[in-house]
mmCIF file of C-alpha atoms in Angstrom:
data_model
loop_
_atom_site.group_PDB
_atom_site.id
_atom_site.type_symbol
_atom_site.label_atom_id
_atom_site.label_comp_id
_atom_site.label_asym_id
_atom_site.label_seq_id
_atom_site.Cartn_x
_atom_site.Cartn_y
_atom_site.Cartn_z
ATOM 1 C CA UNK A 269 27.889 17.783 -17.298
ATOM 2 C CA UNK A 270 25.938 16.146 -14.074
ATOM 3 C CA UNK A 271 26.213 12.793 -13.682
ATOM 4 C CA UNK A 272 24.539 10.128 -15.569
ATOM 5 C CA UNK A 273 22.921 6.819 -14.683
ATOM 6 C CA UNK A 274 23.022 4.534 -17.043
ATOM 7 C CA UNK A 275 20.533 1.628 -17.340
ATOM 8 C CA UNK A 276 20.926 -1.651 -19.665
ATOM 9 C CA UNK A 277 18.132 -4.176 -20.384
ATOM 10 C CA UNK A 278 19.919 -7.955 -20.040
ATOM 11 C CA UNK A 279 18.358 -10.265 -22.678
ATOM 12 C CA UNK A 280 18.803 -9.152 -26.410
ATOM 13 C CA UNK A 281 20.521 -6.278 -25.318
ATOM 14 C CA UNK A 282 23.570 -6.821 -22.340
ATOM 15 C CA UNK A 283 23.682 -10.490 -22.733
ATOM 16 C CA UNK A 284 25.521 -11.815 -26.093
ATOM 17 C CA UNK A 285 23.801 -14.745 -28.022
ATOM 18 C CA UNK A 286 24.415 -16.697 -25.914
ATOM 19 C CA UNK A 287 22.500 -15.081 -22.906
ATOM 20 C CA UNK A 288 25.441 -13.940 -20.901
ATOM 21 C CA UNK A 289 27.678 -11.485 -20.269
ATOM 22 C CA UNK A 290 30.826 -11.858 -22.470
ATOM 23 C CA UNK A 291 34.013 -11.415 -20.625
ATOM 24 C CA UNK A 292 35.104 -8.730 -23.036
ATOM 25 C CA UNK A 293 31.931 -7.006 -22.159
ATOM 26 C CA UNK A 294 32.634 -7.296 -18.269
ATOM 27 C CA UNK A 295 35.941 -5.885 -18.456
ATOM 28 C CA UNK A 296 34.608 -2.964 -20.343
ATOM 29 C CA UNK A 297 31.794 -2.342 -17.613
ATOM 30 C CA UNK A 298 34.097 -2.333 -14.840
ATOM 31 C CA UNK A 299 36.645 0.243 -16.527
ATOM 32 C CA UNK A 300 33.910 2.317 -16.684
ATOM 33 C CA UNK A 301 32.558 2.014 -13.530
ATOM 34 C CA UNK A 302 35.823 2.384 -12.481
ATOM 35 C CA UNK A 303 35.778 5.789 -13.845
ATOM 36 C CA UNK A 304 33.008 6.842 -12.059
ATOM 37 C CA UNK A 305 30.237 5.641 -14.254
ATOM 38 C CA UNK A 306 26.903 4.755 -12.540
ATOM 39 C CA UNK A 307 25.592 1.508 -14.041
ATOM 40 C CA UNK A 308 22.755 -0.908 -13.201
ATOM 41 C CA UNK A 309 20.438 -2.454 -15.153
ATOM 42 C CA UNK A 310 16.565 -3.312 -15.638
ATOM 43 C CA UNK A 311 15.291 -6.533 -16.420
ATOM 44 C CA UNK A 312 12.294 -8.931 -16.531
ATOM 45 C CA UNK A 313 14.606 -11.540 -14.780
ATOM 46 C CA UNK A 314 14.647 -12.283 -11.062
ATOM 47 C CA UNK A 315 17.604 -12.117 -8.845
ATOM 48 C CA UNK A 316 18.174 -15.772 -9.013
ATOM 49 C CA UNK A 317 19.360 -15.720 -12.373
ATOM 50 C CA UNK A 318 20.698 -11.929 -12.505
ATOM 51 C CA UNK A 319 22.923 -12.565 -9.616
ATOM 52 C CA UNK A 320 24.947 -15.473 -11.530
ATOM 53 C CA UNK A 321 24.577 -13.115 -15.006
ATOM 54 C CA UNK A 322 26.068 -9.610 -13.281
ATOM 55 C CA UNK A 323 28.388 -11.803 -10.638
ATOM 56 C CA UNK A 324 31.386 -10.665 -12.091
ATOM 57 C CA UNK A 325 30.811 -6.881 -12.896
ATOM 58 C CA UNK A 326 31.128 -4.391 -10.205
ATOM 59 C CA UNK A 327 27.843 -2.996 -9.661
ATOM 60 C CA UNK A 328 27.919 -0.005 -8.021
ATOM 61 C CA UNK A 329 23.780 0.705 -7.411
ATOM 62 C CA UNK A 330 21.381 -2.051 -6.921
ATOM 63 C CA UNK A 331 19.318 -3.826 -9.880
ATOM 64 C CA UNK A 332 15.679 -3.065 -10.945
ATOM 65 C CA UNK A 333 14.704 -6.388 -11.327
ATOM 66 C CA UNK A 334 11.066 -8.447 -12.889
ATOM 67 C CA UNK A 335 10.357 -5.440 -15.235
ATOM 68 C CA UNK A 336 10.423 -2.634 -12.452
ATOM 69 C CA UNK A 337 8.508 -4.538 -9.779
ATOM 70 C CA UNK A 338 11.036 -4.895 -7.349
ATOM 71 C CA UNK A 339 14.882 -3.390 -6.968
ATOM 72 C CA UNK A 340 17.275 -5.374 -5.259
ATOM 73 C CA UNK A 341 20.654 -5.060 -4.127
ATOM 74 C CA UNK A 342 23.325 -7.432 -5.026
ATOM 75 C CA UNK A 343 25.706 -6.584 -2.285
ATOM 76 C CA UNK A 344 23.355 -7.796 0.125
ATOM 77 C CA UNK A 345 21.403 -9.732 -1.912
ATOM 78 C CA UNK A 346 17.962 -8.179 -0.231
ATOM 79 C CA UNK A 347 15.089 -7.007 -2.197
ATOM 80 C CA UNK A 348 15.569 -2.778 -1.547
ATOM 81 C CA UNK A 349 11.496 -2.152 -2.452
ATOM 82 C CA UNK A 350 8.682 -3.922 -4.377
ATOM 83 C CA UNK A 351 5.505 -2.822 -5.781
ATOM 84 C CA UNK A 352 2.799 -5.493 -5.361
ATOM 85 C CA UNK A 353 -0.960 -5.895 -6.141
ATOM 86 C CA UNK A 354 -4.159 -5.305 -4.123
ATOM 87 C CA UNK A 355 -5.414 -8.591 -3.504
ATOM 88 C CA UNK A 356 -8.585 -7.741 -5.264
ATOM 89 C CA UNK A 357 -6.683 -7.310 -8.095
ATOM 90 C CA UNK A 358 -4.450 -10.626 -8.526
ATOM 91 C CA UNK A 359 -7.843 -12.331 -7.875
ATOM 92 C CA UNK A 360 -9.769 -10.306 -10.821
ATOM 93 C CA UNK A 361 -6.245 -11.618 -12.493
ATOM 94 C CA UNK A 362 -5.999 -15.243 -11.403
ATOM 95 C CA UNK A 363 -9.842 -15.656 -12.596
ATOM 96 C CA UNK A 364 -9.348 -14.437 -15.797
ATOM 97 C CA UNK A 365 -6.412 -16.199 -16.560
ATOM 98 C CA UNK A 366 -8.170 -19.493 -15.367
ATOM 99 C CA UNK A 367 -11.512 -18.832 -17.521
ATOM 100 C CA UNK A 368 -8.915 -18.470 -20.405
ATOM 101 C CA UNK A 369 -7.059 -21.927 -19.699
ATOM 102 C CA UNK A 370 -4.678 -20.222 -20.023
ATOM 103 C CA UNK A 371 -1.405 -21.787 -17.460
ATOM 104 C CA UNK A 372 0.302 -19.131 -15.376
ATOM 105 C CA UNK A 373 2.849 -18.986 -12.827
ATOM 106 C CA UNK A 374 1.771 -16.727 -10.004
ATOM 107 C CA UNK A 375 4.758 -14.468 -7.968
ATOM 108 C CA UNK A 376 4.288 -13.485 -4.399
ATOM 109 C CA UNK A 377 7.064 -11.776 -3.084
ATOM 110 C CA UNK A 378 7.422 -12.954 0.945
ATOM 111 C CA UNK A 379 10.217 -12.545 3.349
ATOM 112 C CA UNK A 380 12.529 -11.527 0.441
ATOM 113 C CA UNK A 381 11.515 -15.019 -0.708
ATOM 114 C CA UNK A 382 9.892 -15.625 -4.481
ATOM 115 C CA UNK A 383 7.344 -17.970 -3.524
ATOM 116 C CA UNK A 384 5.902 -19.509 -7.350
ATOM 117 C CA UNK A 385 2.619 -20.664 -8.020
ATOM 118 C CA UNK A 386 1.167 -22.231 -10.863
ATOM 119 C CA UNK A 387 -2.702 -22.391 -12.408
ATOM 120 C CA UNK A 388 -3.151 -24.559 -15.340
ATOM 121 C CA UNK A 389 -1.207 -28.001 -16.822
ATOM 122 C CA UNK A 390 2.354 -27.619 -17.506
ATOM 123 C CA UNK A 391 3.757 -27.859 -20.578
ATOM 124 C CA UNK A 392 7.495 -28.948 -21.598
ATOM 125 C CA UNK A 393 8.786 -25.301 -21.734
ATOM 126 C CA UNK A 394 7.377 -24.476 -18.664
ATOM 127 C CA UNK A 395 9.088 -27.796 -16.855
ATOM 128 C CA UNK A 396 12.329 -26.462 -18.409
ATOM 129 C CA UNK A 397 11.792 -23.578 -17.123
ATOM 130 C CA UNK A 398 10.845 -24.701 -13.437
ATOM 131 C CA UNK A 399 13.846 -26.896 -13.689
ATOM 132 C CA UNK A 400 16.754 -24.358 -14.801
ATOM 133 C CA UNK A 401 15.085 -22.032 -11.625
ATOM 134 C CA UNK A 402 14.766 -24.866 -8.923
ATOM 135 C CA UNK A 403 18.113 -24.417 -7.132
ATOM 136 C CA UNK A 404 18.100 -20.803 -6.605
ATOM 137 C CA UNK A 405 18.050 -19.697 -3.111
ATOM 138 C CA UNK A 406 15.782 -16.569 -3.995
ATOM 139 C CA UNK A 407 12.957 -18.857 -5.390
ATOM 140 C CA UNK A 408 10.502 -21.397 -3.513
ATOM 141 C CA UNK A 409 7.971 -23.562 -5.712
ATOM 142 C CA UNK A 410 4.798 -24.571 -4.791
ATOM 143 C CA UNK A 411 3.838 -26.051 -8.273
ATOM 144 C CA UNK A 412 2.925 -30.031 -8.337
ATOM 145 C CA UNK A 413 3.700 -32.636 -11.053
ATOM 146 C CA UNK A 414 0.165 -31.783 -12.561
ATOM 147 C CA UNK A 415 0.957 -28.144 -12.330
ATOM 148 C CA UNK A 416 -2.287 -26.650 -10.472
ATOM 149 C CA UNK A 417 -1.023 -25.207 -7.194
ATOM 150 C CA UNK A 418 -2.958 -24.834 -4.453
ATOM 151 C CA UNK A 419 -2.465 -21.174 -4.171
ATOM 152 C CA UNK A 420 -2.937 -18.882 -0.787
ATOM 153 C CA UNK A 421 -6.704 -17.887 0.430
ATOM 154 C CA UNK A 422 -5.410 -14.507 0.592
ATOM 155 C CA UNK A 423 -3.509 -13.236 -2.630
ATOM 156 C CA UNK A 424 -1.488 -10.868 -1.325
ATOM 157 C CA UNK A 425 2.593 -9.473 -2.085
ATOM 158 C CA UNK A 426 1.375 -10.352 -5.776
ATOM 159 C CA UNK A 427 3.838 -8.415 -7.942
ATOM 160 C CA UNK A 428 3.809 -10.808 -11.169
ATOM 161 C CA UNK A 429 1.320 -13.456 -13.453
ATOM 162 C CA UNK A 430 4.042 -14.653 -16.114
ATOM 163 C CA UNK A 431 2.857 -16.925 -18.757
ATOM 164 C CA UNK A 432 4.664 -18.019 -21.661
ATOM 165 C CA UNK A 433 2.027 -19.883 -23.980
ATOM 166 C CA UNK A 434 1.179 -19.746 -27.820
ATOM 167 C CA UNK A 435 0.912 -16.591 -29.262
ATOM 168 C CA UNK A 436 -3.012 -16.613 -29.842
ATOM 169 C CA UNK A 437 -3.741 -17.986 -26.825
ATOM 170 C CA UNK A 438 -1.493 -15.576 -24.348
ATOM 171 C CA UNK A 439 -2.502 -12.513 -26.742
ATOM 172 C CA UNK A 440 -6.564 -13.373 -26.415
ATOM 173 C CA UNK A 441 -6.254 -13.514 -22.545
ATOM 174 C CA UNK A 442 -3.679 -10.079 -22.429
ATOM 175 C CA UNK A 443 -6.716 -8.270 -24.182
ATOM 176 C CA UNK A 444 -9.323 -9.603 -21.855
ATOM 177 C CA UNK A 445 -6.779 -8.310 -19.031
ATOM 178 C CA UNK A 446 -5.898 -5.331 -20.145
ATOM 179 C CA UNK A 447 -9.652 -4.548 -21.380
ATOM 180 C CA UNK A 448 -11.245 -4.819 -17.958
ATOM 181 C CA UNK A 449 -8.696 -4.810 -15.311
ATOM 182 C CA UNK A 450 -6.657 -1.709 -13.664
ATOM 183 C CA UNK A 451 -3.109 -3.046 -14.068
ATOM 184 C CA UNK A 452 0.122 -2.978 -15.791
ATOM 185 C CA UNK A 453 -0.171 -5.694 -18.850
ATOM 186 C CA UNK A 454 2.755 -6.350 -20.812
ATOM 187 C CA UNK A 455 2.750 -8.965 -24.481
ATOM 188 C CA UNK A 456 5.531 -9.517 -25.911
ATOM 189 C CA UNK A 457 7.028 -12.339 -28.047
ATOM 190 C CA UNK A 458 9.393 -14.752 -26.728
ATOM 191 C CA UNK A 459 13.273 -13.809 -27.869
ATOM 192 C CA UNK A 460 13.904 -16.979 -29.927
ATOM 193 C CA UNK A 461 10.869 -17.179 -32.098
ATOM 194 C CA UNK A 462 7.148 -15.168 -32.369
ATOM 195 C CA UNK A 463 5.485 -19.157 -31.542
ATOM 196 C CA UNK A 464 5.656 -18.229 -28.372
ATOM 197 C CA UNK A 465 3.449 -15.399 -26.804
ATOM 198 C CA UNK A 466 4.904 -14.010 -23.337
ATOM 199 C CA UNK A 467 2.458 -12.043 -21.119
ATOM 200 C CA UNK A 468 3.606 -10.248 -17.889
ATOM 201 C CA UNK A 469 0.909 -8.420 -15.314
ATOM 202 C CA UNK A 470 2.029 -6.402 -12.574
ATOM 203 C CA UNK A 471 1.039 -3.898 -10.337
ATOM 204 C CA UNK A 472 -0.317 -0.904 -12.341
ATOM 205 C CA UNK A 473 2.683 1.526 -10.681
ATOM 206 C CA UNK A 474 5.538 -1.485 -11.882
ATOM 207 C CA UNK A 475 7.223 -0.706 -14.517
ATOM 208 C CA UNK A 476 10.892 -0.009 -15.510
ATOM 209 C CA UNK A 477 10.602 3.286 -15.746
ATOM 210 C CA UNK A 478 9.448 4.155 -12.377
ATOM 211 C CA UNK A 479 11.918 2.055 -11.065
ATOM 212 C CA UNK A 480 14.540 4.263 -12.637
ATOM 213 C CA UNK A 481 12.503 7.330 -11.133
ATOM 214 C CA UNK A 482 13.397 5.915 -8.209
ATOM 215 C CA UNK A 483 17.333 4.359 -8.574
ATOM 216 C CA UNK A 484 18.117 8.292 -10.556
ATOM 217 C CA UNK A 485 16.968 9.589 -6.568
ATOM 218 C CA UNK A 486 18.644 7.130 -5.047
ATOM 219 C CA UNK A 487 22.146 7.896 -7.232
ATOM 220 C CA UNK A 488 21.714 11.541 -6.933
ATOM 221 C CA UNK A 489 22.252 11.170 -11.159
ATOM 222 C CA UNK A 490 21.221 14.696 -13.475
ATOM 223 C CA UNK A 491 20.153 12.346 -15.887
ATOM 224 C CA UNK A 492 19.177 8.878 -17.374
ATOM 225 C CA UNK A 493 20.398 6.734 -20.995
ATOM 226 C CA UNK A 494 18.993 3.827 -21.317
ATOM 227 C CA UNK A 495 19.474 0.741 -23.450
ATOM 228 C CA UNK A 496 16.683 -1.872 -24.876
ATOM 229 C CA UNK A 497 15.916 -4.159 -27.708
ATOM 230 C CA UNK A 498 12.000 -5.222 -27.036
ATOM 231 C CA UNK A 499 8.733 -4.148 -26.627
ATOM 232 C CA UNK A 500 8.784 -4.240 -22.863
ATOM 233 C CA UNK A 501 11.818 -1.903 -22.610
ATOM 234 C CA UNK A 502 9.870 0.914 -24.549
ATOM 235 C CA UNK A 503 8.096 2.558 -21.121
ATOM 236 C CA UNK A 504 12.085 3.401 -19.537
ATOM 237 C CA UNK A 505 13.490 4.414 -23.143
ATOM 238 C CA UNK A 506 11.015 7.091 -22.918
ATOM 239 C CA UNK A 507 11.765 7.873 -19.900
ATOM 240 C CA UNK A 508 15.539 8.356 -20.167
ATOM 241 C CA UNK A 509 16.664 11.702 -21.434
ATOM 242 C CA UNK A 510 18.599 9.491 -23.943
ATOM 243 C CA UNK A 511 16.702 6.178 -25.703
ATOM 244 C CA UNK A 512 19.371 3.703 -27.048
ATOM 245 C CA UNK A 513 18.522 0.918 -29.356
ATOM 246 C CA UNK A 514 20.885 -1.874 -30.325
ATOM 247 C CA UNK A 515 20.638 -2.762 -33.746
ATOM 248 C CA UNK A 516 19.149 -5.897 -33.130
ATOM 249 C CA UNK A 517 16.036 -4.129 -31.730
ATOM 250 C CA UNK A 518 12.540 -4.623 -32.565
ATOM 251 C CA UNK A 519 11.290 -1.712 -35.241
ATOM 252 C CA UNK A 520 9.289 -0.415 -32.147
ATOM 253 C CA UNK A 521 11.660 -0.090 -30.473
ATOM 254 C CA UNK A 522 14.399 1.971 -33.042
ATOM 255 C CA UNK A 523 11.453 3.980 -33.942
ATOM 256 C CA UNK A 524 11.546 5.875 -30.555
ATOM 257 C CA UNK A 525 15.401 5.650 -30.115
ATOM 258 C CA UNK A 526 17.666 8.984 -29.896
ATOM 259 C CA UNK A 527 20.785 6.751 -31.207
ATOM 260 C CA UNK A 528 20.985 3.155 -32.562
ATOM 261 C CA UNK A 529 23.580 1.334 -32.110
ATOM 262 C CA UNK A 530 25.841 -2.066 -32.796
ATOM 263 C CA UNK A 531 24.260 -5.566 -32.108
ATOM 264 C CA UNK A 532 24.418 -7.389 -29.113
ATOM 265 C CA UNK A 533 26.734 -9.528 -30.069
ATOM 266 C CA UNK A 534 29.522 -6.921 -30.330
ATOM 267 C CA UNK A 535 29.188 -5.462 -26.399
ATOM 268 C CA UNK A 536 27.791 -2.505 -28.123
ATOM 269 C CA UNK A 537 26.169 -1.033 -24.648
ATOM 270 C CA UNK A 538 29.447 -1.401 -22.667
ATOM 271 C CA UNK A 539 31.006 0.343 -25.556
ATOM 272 C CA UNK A 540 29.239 3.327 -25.852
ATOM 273 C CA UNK A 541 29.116 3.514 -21.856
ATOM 274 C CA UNK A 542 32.711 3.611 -21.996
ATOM 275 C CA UNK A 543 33.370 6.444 -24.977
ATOM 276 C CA UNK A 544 30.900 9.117 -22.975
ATOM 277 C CA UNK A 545 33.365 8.578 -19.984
ATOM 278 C CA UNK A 546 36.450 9.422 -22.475
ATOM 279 C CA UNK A 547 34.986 11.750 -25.424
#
């Protein structure tokens, strides 16, 4: 057999209920790796938050990281590539959103910097989430107390509109988007609870599986198995020559699976990683 890169999703699928990496899981990982396995994973997070997640395995290829829209490397900590919109595009976008009322945080990826904008009145989540983010050396915030940033003349480096709103709301804007504009649209519901609607819009070349195209090149791997719980994680499942589903997954998402198996909470990826290395 050739060898295999093997790609994990993080939230609902690496991380434990708790939304890290359990140390059990960690050790697992690195055995593996250890034995030669070729490991990274694919996530909507940024590097500001994977790099304290993954800090303790030992990644051996860099991360596709903000759902295929940029791969960076963790050894260096530099952004590798990026795939960003035409400005025409994030301003098509960024007036849409705005005729929606719909508040959005705006991405623009600059001198490996993740410069945030925001359109729209912030809400409590949305502080929360500024707040948990605001210390991270990868991200820069231009967002003001009442939340409507005075964003560049020129959109350009664009590679993400991220809002996190009620579901009607977010889902009535998504279909405008993905109705009238050439881009990559992603809905999805937030992991604790279908209240809250998330809507990611990238480039219309981002996504996790070309990413993976890309990090199977760079690894020189035969072949890809992928893990994934969520809606989002459905484009690189199909691209893998084997789709794994945790049993936690959403129906969508075990529908297209080649093998299901145990929960998150049981380090069910690292796991199976691990037995194809000593079957």
């Amino acid at each position: 057999m050739g060898k295999t890169l093997f790609v994990s999703d993080l939230d609902g699928t690496l991380l434990s209920s708790d939304s890290l990496v359990s140390q059990r899981s960690v050790q697992i990982l690195n055995e593996a790796i250890g034995k030669g396995a070729l490991f990274t994973i694919a996530t909507a997070r940024t590097p500001s938050t994977v790099e304290k997640l993954m800090k303790d395995v030992k990644a051996n290829l860099p991360f596709i990281v903000m759902t295929g829209s940029a791969i960076w490397n963790p050894a260096d900590g530099l952004f590798m590539e990026s795939t960003v919109m035409l400005p025409d595009t994030a301003q098509r976008i960024l007036d849409t959103v705005r005729s929606h009322n719909l508040p959005t945080f705006i991405y623009q990826l600059t001198e490996g910097k993740i410069h945030i904008y925001h359109t729209g009145t912030l809400s409590d989540n949305e502080r929360n989430f500024i707040s948990e983010r605001s210390d991270s050396q990868y991200k820069i915030f231009h967002i003001p107390e009442n939340g409507e940033s005075l964003v560049p003349e020129k959109l350009t480096n664009i590679s993400l509109f991220y809002s996190m709103q009620p579901t009607a709301h977010v889902e009535e804007t998504f279909a405008d988007i993905k109705g009238n504009i050439e881009c990559n649209p992603i809905f999805y519901h937030d992991l604790f609870g279908e209240e809250t609607g998330i809507m990611e819009v990238f480039s219309p070349e981002a996504s996790k599986a070309n990413a993976i195209k890309r990090l199977k090149a760079i690894s020189g791997a035969d072949r890809v198995v992928a893990f994934g719980d969520n809606i989002n994680d459905i484009p690189m499942l199909r691209e893998a020559n084997v789709a794994v589903a945790v049993e936690n997954a959403v129906p969508d998402v075990k529908r297209i699976a080649d093998v299901i198996i145990g929960p998150n909470t049981t380090d069910a990826v690292p796991r199976f990683i691990l037995s194809t290395l000593t079957d």
